[in-house]
Short mmCIF file of C-alpha atoms in Angstrom, two decimals:
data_model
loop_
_atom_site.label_atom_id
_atom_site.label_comp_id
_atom_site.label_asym_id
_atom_site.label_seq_id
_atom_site.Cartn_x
_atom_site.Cartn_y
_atom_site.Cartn_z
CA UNK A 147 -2.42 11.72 33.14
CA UNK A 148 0.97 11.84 35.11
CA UNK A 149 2.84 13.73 32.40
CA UNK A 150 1.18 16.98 32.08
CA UNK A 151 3.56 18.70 29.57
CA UNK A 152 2.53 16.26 26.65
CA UNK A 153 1.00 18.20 23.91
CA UNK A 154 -2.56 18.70 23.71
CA UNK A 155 -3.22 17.57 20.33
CA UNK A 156 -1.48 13.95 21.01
CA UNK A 157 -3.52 13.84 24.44
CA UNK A 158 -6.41 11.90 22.69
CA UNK A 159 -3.90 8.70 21.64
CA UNK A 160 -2.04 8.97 25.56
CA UNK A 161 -3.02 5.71 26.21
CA UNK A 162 -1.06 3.08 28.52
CA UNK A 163 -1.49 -0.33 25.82
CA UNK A 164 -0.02 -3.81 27.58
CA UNK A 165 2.05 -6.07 25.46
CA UNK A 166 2.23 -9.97 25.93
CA UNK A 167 1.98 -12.71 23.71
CA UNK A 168 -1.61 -12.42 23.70
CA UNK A 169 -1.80 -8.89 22.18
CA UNK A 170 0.58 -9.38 20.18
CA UNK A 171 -1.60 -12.71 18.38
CA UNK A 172 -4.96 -10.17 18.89
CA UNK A 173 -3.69 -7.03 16.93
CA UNK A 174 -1.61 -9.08 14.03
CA UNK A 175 -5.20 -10.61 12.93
CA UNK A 176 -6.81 -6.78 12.58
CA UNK A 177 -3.60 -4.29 11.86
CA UNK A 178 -3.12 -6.35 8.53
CA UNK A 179 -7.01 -5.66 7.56
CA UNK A 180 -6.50 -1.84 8.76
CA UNK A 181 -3.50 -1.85 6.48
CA UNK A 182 -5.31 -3.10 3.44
CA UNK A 183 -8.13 -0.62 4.24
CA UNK A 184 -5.72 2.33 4.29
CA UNK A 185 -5.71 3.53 1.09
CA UNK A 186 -2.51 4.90 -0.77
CA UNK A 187 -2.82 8.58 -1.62
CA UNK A 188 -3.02 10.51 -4.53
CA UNK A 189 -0.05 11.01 -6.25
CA UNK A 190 1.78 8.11 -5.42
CA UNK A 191 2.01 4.34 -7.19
CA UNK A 192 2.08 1.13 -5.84
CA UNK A 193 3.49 -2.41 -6.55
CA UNK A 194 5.00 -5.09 -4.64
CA UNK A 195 7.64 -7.46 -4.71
CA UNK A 196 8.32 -10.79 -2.83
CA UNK A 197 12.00 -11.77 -2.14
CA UNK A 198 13.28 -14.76 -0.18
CA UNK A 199 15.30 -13.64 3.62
CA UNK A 200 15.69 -15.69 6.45
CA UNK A 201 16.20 -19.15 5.86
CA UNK A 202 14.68 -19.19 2.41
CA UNK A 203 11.39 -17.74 3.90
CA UNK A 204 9.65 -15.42 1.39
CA UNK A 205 8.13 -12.35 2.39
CA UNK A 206 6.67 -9.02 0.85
CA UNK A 207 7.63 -5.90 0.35
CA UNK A 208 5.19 -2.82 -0.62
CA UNK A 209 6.72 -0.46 -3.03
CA UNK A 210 5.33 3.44 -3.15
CA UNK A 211 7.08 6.08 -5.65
CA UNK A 212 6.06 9.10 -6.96
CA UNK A 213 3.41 8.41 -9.78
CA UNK A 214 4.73 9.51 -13.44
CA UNK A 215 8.38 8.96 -11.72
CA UNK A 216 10.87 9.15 -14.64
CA UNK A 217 14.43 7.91 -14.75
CA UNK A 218 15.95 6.61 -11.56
CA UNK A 219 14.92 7.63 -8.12
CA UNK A 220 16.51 7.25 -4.90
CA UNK A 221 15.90 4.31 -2.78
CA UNK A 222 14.84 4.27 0.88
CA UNK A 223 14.40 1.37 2.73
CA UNK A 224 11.65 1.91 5.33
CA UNK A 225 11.66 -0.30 8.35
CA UNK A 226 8.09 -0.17 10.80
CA UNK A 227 8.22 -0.72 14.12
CA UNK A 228 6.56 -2.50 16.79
CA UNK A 229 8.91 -4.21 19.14
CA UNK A 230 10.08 -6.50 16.01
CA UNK A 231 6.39 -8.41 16.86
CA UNK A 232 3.38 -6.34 15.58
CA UNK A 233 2.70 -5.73 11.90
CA UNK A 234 2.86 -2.13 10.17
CA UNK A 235 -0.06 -0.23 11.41
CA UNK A 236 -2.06 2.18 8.61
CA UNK A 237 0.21 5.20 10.05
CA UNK A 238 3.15 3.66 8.60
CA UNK A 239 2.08 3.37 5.14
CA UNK A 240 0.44 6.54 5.04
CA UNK A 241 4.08 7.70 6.48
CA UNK A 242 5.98 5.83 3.81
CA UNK A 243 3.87 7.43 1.24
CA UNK A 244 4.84 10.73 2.17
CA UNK A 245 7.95 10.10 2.06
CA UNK A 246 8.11 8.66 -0.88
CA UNK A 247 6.38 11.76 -2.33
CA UNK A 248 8.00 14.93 -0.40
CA UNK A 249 11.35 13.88 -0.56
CA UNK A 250 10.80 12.04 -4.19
CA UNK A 251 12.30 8.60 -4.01
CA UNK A 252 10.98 5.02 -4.16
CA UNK A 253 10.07 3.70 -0.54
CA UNK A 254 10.21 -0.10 -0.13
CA UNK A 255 8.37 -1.08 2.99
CA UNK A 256 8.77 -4.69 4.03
CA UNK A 257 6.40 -7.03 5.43
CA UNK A 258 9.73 -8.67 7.62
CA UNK A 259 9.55 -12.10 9.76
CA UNK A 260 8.21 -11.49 13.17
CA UNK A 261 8.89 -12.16 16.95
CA UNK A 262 8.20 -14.36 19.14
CA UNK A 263 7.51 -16.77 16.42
CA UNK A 264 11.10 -15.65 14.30
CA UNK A 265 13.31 -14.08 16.78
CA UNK A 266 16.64 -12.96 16.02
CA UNK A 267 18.11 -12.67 13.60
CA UNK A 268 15.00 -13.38 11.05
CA UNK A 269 14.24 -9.37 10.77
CA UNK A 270 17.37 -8.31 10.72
CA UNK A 271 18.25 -11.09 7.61
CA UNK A 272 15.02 -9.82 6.17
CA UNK A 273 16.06 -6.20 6.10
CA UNK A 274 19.54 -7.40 4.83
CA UNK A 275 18.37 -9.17 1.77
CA UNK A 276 16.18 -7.04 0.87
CA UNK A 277 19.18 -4.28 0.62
CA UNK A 278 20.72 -7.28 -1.66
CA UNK A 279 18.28 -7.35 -3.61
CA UNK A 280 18.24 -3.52 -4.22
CA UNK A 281 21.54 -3.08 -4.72
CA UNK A 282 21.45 -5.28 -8.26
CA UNK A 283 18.86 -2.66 -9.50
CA UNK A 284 18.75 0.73 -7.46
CA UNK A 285 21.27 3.90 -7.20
CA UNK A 286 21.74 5.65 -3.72
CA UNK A 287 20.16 3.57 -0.52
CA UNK A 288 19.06 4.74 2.39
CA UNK A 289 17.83 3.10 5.30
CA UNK A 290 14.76 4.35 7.61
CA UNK A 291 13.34 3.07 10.58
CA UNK A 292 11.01 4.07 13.87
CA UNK A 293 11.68 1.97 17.35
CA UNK A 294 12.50 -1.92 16.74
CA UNK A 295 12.57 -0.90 12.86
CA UNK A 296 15.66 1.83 13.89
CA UNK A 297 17.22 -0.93 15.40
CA UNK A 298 17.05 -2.88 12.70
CA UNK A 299 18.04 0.12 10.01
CA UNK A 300 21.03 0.96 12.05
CA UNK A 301 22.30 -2.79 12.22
CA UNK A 302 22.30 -2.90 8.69
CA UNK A 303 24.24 0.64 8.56
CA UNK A 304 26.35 -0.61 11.11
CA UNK A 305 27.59 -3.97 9.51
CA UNK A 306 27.65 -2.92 5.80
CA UNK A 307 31.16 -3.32 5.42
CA UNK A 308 31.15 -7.01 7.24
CA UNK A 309 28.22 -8.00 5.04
CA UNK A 310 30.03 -6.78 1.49
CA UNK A 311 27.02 -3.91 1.04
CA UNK A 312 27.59 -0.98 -0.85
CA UNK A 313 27.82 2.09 1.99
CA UNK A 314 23.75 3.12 2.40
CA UNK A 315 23.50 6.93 1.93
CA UNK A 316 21.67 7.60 5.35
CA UNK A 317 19.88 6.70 8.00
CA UNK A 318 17.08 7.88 9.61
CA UNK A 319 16.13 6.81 13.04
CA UNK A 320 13.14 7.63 14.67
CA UNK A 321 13.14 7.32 18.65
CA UNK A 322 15.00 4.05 17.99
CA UNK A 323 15.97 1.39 19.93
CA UNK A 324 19.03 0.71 20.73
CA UNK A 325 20.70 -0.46 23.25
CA UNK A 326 19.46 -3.88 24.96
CA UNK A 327 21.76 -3.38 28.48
CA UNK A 328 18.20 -0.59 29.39
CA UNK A 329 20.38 1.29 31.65
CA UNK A 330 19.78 4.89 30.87
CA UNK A 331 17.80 7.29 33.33
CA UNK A 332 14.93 7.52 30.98
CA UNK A 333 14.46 4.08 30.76
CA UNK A 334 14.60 3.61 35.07
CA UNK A 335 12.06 6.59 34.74
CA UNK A 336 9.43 6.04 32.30
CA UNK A 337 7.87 2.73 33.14
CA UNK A 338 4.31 3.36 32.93
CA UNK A 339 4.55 5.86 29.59
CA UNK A 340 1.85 6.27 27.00
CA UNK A 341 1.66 3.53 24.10
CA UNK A 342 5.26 2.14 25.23
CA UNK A 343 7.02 2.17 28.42
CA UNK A 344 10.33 -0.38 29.98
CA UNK A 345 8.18 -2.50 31.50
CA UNK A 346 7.12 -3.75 27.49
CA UNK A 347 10.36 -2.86 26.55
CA UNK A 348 12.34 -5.16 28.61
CA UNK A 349 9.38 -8.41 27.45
CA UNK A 350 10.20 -7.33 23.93
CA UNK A 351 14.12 -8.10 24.02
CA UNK A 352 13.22 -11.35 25.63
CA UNK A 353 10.77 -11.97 23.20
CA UNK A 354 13.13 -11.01 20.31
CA UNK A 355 16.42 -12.58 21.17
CA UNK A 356 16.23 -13.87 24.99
CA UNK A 357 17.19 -11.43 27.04
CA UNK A 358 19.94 -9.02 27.62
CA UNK A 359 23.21 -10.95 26.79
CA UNK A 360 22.41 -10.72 22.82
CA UNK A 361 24.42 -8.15 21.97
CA UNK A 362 24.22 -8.78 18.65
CA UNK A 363 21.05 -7.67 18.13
CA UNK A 364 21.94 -4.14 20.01
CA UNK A 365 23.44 -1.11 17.55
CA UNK A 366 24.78 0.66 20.83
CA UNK A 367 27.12 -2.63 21.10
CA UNK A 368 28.26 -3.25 17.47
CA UNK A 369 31.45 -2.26 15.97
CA UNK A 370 31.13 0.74 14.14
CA UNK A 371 32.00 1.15 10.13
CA UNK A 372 34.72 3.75 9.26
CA UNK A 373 32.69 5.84 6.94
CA UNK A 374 29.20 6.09 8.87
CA UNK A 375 26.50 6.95 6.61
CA UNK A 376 25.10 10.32 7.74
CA UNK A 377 22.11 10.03 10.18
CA UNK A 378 18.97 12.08 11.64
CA UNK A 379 17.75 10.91 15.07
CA UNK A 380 14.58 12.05 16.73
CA UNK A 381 13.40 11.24 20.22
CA UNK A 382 10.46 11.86 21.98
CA UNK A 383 10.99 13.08 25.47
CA UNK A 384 8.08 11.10 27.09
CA UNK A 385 9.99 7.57 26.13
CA UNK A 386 12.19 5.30 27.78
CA UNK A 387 13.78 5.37 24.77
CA UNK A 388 14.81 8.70 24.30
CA UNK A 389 18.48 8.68 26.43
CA UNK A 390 19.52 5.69 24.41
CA UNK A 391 18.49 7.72 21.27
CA UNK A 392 20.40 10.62 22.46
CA UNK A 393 23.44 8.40 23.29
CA UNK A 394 23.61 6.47 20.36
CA UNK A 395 24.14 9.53 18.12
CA UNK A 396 26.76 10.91 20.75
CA UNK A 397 28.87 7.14 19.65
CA UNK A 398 27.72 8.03 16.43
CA UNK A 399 29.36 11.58 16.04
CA UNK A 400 32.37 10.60 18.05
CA UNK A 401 33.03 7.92 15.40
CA UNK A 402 32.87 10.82 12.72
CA UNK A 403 29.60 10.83 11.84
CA UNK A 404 27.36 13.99 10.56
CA UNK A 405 24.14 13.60 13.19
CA UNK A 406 20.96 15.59 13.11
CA UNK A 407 19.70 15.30 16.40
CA UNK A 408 16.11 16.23 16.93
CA UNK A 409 14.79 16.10 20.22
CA UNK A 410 11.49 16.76 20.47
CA UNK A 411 9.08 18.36 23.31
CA UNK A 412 5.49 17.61 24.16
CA UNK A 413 6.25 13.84 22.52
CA UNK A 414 6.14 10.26 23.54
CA UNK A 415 6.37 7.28 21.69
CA UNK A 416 4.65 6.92 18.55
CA UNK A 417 3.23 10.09 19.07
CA UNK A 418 3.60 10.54 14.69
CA UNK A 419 0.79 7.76 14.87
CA UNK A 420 -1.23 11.34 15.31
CA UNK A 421 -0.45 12.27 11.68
CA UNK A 422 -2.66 15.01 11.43
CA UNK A 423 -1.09 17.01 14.41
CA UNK A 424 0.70 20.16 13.85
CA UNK A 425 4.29 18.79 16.00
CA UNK A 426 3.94 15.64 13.39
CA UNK A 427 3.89 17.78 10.61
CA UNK A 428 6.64 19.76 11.81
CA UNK A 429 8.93 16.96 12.70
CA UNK A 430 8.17 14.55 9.65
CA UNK A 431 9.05 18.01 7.88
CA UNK A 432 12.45 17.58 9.40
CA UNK A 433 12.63 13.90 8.72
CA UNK A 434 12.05 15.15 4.32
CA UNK A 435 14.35 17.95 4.78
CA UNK A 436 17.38 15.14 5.60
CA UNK A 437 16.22 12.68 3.35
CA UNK A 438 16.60 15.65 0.59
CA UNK A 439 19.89 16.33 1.85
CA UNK A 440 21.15 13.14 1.91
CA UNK A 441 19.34 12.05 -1.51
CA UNK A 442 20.93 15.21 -3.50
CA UNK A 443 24.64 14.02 -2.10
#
């Protein structure tokens, strides 16, 4: 293993995994059974609802909340990655779950249209009418999302105004993507990383919208609101990901926004998929603390 610093306990998942077309058809027929095997945890409730998004196209969202919930709850919006190709995998729901419980709000996780099949913009109209949809029935919003789903969380944060949404009451980004120009030093350096590196990276933009002249798809190119909701972004410093993190919540706080910036040690991408680890504990710790914040503004 190249990068020696990488904490022990996340050693066992340090795996180099390719990404092509062919993966991506393999582990879409097996990560929805793993899902349906992963059980939801005691204390929390589940329903689901199905909504139409892009084009018309229905799709389903799973809905987790505190069980015995009374009276309104918060809403958070929680967006999985996966290079906006791959399904949720079973660490996602057990992640939306928590939060849902710890910071004591109602967690809609959407099941959103998929690349290469629906490239842009069929997640991010997903994610955008499902926010529609919530904001006929549900109090504060906030928006969540790890990797492709941060990209996809901030869009919607970003373009609120231009889409006539009421302002979300956070976001919270974990090692997100984006910026599609893949210019920063992390992302020259870290091309043969553990479960992600810029090799995938740059196959996933083309994949997802083409290639690197769709702005539109990248947050670190849109136009920026004038009341930004507040944000927490983590990044793992074993990512190619991590200096566009870091960078997007520089343009973030320069704007005027209130940033919690968590850069973690030890970490590479998707390194939470360890759940049970004592640095995922104390980072998705950080991740409730914010949502808390935010939720009792």
């Amino acid at each position: 293993m190249k990068y020696k610093e990488i904490d022990p306990e996340l050693m066992g998942i340090a795996r180099n995994v390719p990404y092509n077309r062919a993966v991506i058809v393999c582990a879409n027929v097996f990560l929805p059974i793993a899902l349906a095997l992963t059980g939801t945890p005691s204390g929390i409730s589940a329903g689901d609802i199905t909504i139409p998004g892009h084009k018309g196209l229905e799709f389903r969202t799973e809905v987790f909340e505190p069980s015995g919930a009374a009276g309104s709850l918060p809403s958070l919006i929680y967006v999985h990655g996966g290079a906006f190709s791959y399904k949720a995998s079973p660490h996602h729901k057990k992640l939306a779950c928590i939060y849902a419980l710890r910071a004591n709000c109602r967690v809609y996780f959407p099941d959103y249209h998929l690349a290469p099949r629906y490239p842009y913009p069929a997640a991010y109209e997903d994610i955008l009418a499902l926010y529609k949809y919530l904001m006929r029935e549900a109090g504060d919003i906030a928006l969540a999302g790890d990797s492709a789903g941060g990209a996809l969380a901030a869009a919607v944060c970003n373009n609120y105004g231009r889409e006539g949404l009421r302002r979300p009451s956070a976001q919270m980004l974990i090692y997100p993507l984006t910026d599609i120009s893949m210019g920063t030093r992390s992302m020259k350096e870290f091309n043969d990383t553990p479960l992600w590196n810029s090799k995938n990276n740059r196959r996933m933009w083309g994949y997802y919208c083409g290639g690197p002249d769709c702005l539109a798809a990248s947050p670190m190119h849109m136009a920026l609101p004038g009341n930004i909701p507040d944000t927490y972004i983590e990044t793992a410093e074993y990512d190619c990901l991590r200096d566009e993190g870091i960078l997007y919540g520089e343009k973030l706080r320069k704007a005027g926004a209130r940033v919690d910036m968590n850069e973690t040690k030890g970490t590479f991408h998707g390194y939470d998929c360890a759940i049970n680890a004592k640095i995922t504990a104390v980072n998705v710790e950080k991740r409730i603390e914010f949502l808390k914040k935010c939720f009792k503004a």
